[in-house]
CSV table of C-alpha atoms in Angstrom, one decimal:
chain,number,residue,atom,x,y,z
A,1,MET,CA,81.6,8.1,41.1
A,2,PRO,CA,79.3,10.5,39.3
A,3,GLU,CA,76.3,11.6,41.3
A,4,ALA,CA,73.0,10.1,40.1
A,5,PRO,CA,70.0,12.4,39.6
A,6,HIS,CA,67.2,12.3,42.1
A,7,VAL,CA,64.9,9.7,40.6
A,8,GLU,CA,62.9,7.1,42.4
A,9,HIS,CA,64.9,4.1,43.7
A,10,SER,CA,68.2,5.8,42.5
A,11,SER,CA,71.1,4.7,44.7
A,12,PRO,CA,74.7,5.8,44.9
A,13,ALA,CA,75.8,2.2,45.0
A,14,VAL,CA,74.4,-0.9,43.3
A,15,ASP,CA,75.5,-4.3,44.7
A,16,ALA,CA,76.4,-6.4,41.7
A,17,GLU,CA,76.5,-9.6,43.7
A,18,GLN,CA,73.1,-9.0,45.2
A,19,LEU,CA,71.7,-8.4,41.7
A,20,ARG,CA,73.3,-11.6,40.4
A,21,LYS,CA,71.5,-13.7,43.0
A,22,ARG,CA,68.3,-11.8,42.6
A,23,LEU,CA,68.4,-12.4,38.8
A,24,THR,CA,68.6,-16.1,39.2
A,25,SER,CA,65.7,-16.3,41.6
A,26,ARG,CA,63.6,-13.9,39.3
A,27,VAL,CA,64.1,-16.1,36.3
A,28,ALA,CA,63.4,-19.3,38.3
A,29,ARG,CA,60.1,-17.9,39.7
A,30,ARG,CA,59.0,-16.7,36.3
A,31,PHE,CA,59.5,-20.1,34.6
A,32,LEU,CA,58.0,-22.0,37.6
A,33,ALA,CA,54.9,-19.8,37.3
A,34,TYR,CA,54.5,-20.2,33.6
A,35,GLY,CA,55.2,-24.0,33.9
A,36,ALA,CA,52.6,-24.4,36.6
A,37,ALA,CA,50.0,-22.5,34.6
A,38,PHE,CA,50.6,-24.5,31.4
A,39,ALA,CA,50.6,-27.8,33.4
A,40,ILE,CA,47.2,-27.0,34.9
A,41,MET,CA,45.9,-26.1,31.5
A,42,ALA,CA,47.2,-29.4,30.0
A,43,SER,CA,46.2,-31.7,32.8
A,44,GLY,CA,43.1,-30.0,34.2
A,45,PRO,CA,40.4,-30.8,31.5
A,46,PRO,CA,41.4,-34.5,31.2
A,47,SER,CA,41.3,-34.9,34.9
A,48,LEU,CA,37.8,-33.4,35.2
A,49,VAL,CA,36.6,-35.7,32.4
A,50,GLU,CA,38.0,-38.8,34.0
A,51,SER,CA,36.6,-37.9,37.4
A,52,GLU,CA,33.1,-37.6,35.8
A,53,ALA,CA,32.7,-34.4,37.7
A,54,LEU,CA,31.1,-32.8,34.6
A,55,ASP,CA,28.5,-35.5,33.9
A,56,GLY,CA,24.8,-34.6,33.6
A,57,LYS,CA,23.8,-31.0,33.0
A,58,TRP,CA,27.5,-29.8,33.1
A,59,HIS,CA,28.7,-32.0,30.2
A,60,TRP,CA,28.8,-29.0,27.9
A,61,VAL,CA,31.7,-27.5,29.9
A,62,VAL,CA,33.9,-30.3,28.5
A,63,TYR,CA,33.7,-28.7,25.0
A,64,VAL,CA,34.6,-25.3,26.4
A,65,ILE,CA,37.7,-26.4,28.4
A,66,ALA,CA,39.0,-29.1,26.0
A,67,PRO,CA,41.0,-26.6,23.8
A,68,PHE,CA,43.0,-25.6,26.9
A,69,THR,CA,44.6,-29.0,27.0
A,70,GLY,CA,46.2,-28.4,23.6
A,71,ILE,CA,47.2,-24.8,24.6
A,72,GLY,CA,48.8,-26.1,27.8
A,73,ILE,CA,50.7,-28.9,26.0
A,74,MET,CA,52.0,-26.4,23.3
A,75,GLY,CA,52.9,-23.9,26.0
A,76,LEU,CA,55.0,-26.5,27.9
A,77,ILE,CA,56.8,-27.5,24.7
A,78,VAL,CA,57.6,-23.9,23.8
A,79,LEU,CA,58.6,-23.2,27.4
A,80,LEU,CA,60.9,-26.2,27.9
A,81,PHE,CA,62.5,-26.4,24.5
A,82,TYR,CA,62.6,-22.8,23.4
A,83,ARG,CA,62.2,-20.2,26.1
A,84,LEU,CA,64.0,-22.0,28.9
A,85,PRO,CA,67.3,-22.8,27.1
A,86,SER,CA,67.5,-19.2,25.8
A,87,ALA,CA,66.8,-17.8,29.3
A,88,VAL,CA,69.5,-20.1,30.8
A,89,VAL,CA,72.1,-18.8,28.3
A,90,MET,CA,71.2,-15.2,28.9
A,91,THR,CA,71.1,-15.6,32.7
A,92,ARG,CA,74.4,-17.3,32.7
A,93,ALA,CA,75.9,-14.5,30.6
A,94,CYS,CA,74.6,-11.9,33.0
A,95,ARG,CA,75.9,-13.8,36.0
A,96,LYS,CA,79.4,-14.0,34.5
A,97,VAL,CA,79.5,-10.3,33.9
A,98,LEU,CA,78.3,-9.4,37.4
A,99,ARG,CA,80.9,-11.7,38.9
A,100,GLN,CA,83.7,-9.6,37.2
A,101,TYR,CA,82.4,-6.1,37.1
A,102,SER,CA,80.7,-3.7,39.6
A,103,PHE,CA,78.2,-0.9,38.9
A,104,ASP,CA,80.8,1.9,39.2
A,105,GLU,CA,79.3,4.6,36.9
A,106,PHE,CA,75.9,6.2,36.4
A,107,TRP,CA,75.0,7.3,32.9
A,108,PRO,CA,72.2,9.9,33.4
A,109,GLN,CA,71.2,10.3,29.8
A,110,VAL,CA,69.9,7.5,27.7
A,111,GLU,CA,68.9,7.9,24.1
A,112,LYS,CA,66.6,5.0,23.1
A,113,LYS,CA,66.6,3.7,19.6
A,114,SER,CA,64.3,0.9,18.2
A,115,GLY,CA,65.7,-0.8,15.2
A,116,LYS,CA,63.6,-1.8,12.2
A,117,GLN,CA,64.8,-5.4,12.4
A,118,SER,CA,62.8,-7.8,14.5
A,119,THR,CA,64.2,-10.7,16.6
A,120,LYS,CA,61.7,-13.4,17.5
A,121,GLY,CA,58.7,-11.1,17.6
A,122,ARG,CA,60.4,-8.2,19.4
A,123,PRO,CA,62.0,-5.1,17.9
A,124,LYS,CA,65.8,-4.9,18.0
A,125,LEU,CA,66.7,-2.4,20.7
A,126,THR,CA,69.7,-0.2,20.7
A,127,LEU,CA,70.7,2.8,22.9
A,128,ARG,CA,73.3,5.4,23.4
A,129,MET,CA,74.3,6.8,26.8
A,130,LYS,CA,76.0,10.0,27.9
A,131,ASN,CA,77.7,10.3,31.3
A,132,ALA,CA,78.0,13.3,33.6
A,133,GLU,CA,81.1,14.5,31.8
A,134,GLY,CA,79.3,14.5,28.4
A,135,GLU,CA,81.2,11.4,27.1
A,136,ARG,CA,79.0,9.3,24.8
A,137,SER,CA,79.0,5.6,24.7
A,138,PRO,CA,79.1,3.4,21.6
A,139,LEU,CA,75.7,2.5,20.2
A,140,MET,CA,74.8,-0.6,22.3
A,141,HIS,CA,72.5,-3.5,21.3
A,142,VAL,CA,70.5,-4.4,24.4
A,143,ILE,CA,68.2,-7.2,25.6
A,144,GLU,CA,66.4,-7.4,28.9
A,145,VAL,CA,67.0,-10.4,31.1
A,146,PRO,CA,64.7,-12.0,31.8
A,147,ASN,CA,62.8,-11.3,28.6
A,148,ARG,CA,59.4,-9.9,29.3
A,149,GLY,CA,57.8,-11.3,26.1
A,150,ALA,CA,56.8,-9.9,22.7
A,151,ARG,CA,53.5,-8.2,23.9
A,152,ARG,CA,55.1,-6.1,26.6
A,153,HIS,CA,56.4,-2.6,26.0
A,154,PRO,CA,60.0,-3.2,24.9
A,155,TRP,CA,61.7,-0.6,27.0
A,156,PRO,CA,61.9,-0.8,30.8
A,157,GLU,CA,60.1,1.9,32.7
A,158,GLY,CA,62.3,4.8,33.7
A,159,ILE,CA,65.2,4.0,31.5
A,160,GLU,CA,65.2,7.6,30.2
A,161,ASN,CA,66.2,8.7,33.8
A,162,GLY,CA,69.6,6.9,33.5
A,163,VAL,CA,71.2,3.6,34.1
A,164,TRP,CA,74.1,2.1,36.2
A,165,VAL,CA,76.6,0.3,34.0
A,166,ALA,CA,78.8,-2.7,34.9
A,167,GLY,CA,81.3,-3.8,32.3
A,168,ASP,CA,83.7,-2.4,29.7
A,169,LEU,CA,81.8,-0.8,26.9
A,170,PRO,CA,84.0,-1.8,23.9
A,171,PHE,CA,83.3,-5.3,25.0
A,172,GLY,CA,79.9,-4.9,26.5
A,173,GLY,CA,78.3,-5.2,29.9
A,174,ILE,CA,75.1,-4.8,31.9
A,175,ALA,CA,72.9,-1.8,32.4
A,176,PHE,CA,70.7,-1.6,35.6
A,177,VAL,CA,67.6,0.6,35.5
A,178,PRO,CA,67.2,1.8,39.1
A,179,SER,CA,63.6,3.1,38.8
A,180,SER,CA,62.3,-0.3,37.6
A,181,GLY,CA,65.0,-2.8,38.6
A,182,ALA,CA,65.4,-4.1,35.0
A,183,LEU,CA,68.7,-5.6,33.9
A,184,LEU,CA,69.9,-5.1,30.3
A,185,LEU,CA,72.6,-7.3,28.8
A,186,MET,CA,74.4,-5.3,26.1
A,187,HIS,CA,77.2,-5.3,23.6
A,188,PRO,CA,78.3,-2.8,20.9
A,189,GLU,CA,76.0,-2.7,17.9
A,190,LYS,CA,79.0,-2.0,15.6
A,191,TRP,CA,81.0,-4.9,17.1
A,192,ASP,CA,83.6,-5.1,14.3
A,193,ARG,CA,84.1,-1.4,14.2
A,194,LEU,CA,85.4,-1.4,17.8
A,195,ALA,CA,87.8,-4.3,17.3
A,196,SER,CA,90.8,-1.9,17.5
A,197,ASP,CA,89.5,-0.5,20.9
A,198,ARG,CA,89.3,-4.0,22.3
A,199,GLU,CA,92.7,-5.0,21.0
A,200,SER,CA,94.4,-1.9,22.5
A,201,ALA,CA,92.6,-2.3,25.8
A,202,GLY,CA,95.6,-3.8,27.6
A,203,PRO,CA,96.1,-7.3,29.0
A,204,ASP,CA,94.2,-6.7,32.2
A,205,ARG,CA,91.1,-5.4,30.6
A,206,ILE,CA,91.1,-8.1,28.0
A,207,ALA,CA,91.6,-10.9,30.5
A,208,LYS,CA,88.8,-9.5,32.6
A,209,ALA,CA,86.5,-9.3,29.6
A,210,GLU,CA,87.3,-12.9,28.7
A,211,GLN,CA,86.5,-14.1,32.2
A,212,ALA,CA,83.2,-12.2,32.0
A,213,GLY,CA,82.4,-13.8,28.7
A,214,LEU,CA,82.5,-10.5,26.8
A,215,ALA,CA,85.5,-11.1,24.5
A,216,ARG,CA,83.0,-12.2,21.8
A,217,ARG,CA,79.4,-11.2,21.0
A,218,VAL,CA,77.0,-12.5,23.5
A,219,PHE,CA,73.9,-12.4,21.4
């Protein structure tokens, strides 16, 4: 296994099974936190009005907090019917990959590329990696799981210091950023152009990619 450079939190071995379990709990905690916040915003103002806690000189507060009810309701709708289904699909895809592949190679050089196209408010991110032997990867389309939202910086901190990769690059895989703990689901940007590489990969590699859900484009 190529030796990783000495960066913070770098490790000569990354446990794919441990990351798979951690990913599930991370996504669950994030959505529980958002759901609780929106639920409080949606139900808090009506509850205060019904309790008559804001009568008298505090009645003006009702007009200040009333808009939060609508924000909370809209937030819950977006969370439950838009964000959550997408997160479930991406999390399930990552878990399938991590069940079949281990992080057996460190790619110390990462060239970040931000595409001009936008996907749901975020720039389309692609990267190209180079390993210790100088071999370059295909151009890979990546998406962080869980998604950090449109207002956050699109690239995980420390990705320029290198990533661990689990997968089979002509099919796709997952990149792990050791300095920040971010997970990136990825597949070749020029998917059709690598069709011959996938077809000539051999029955074992093809079967493994199919079991990992990488035999077709994930996103």
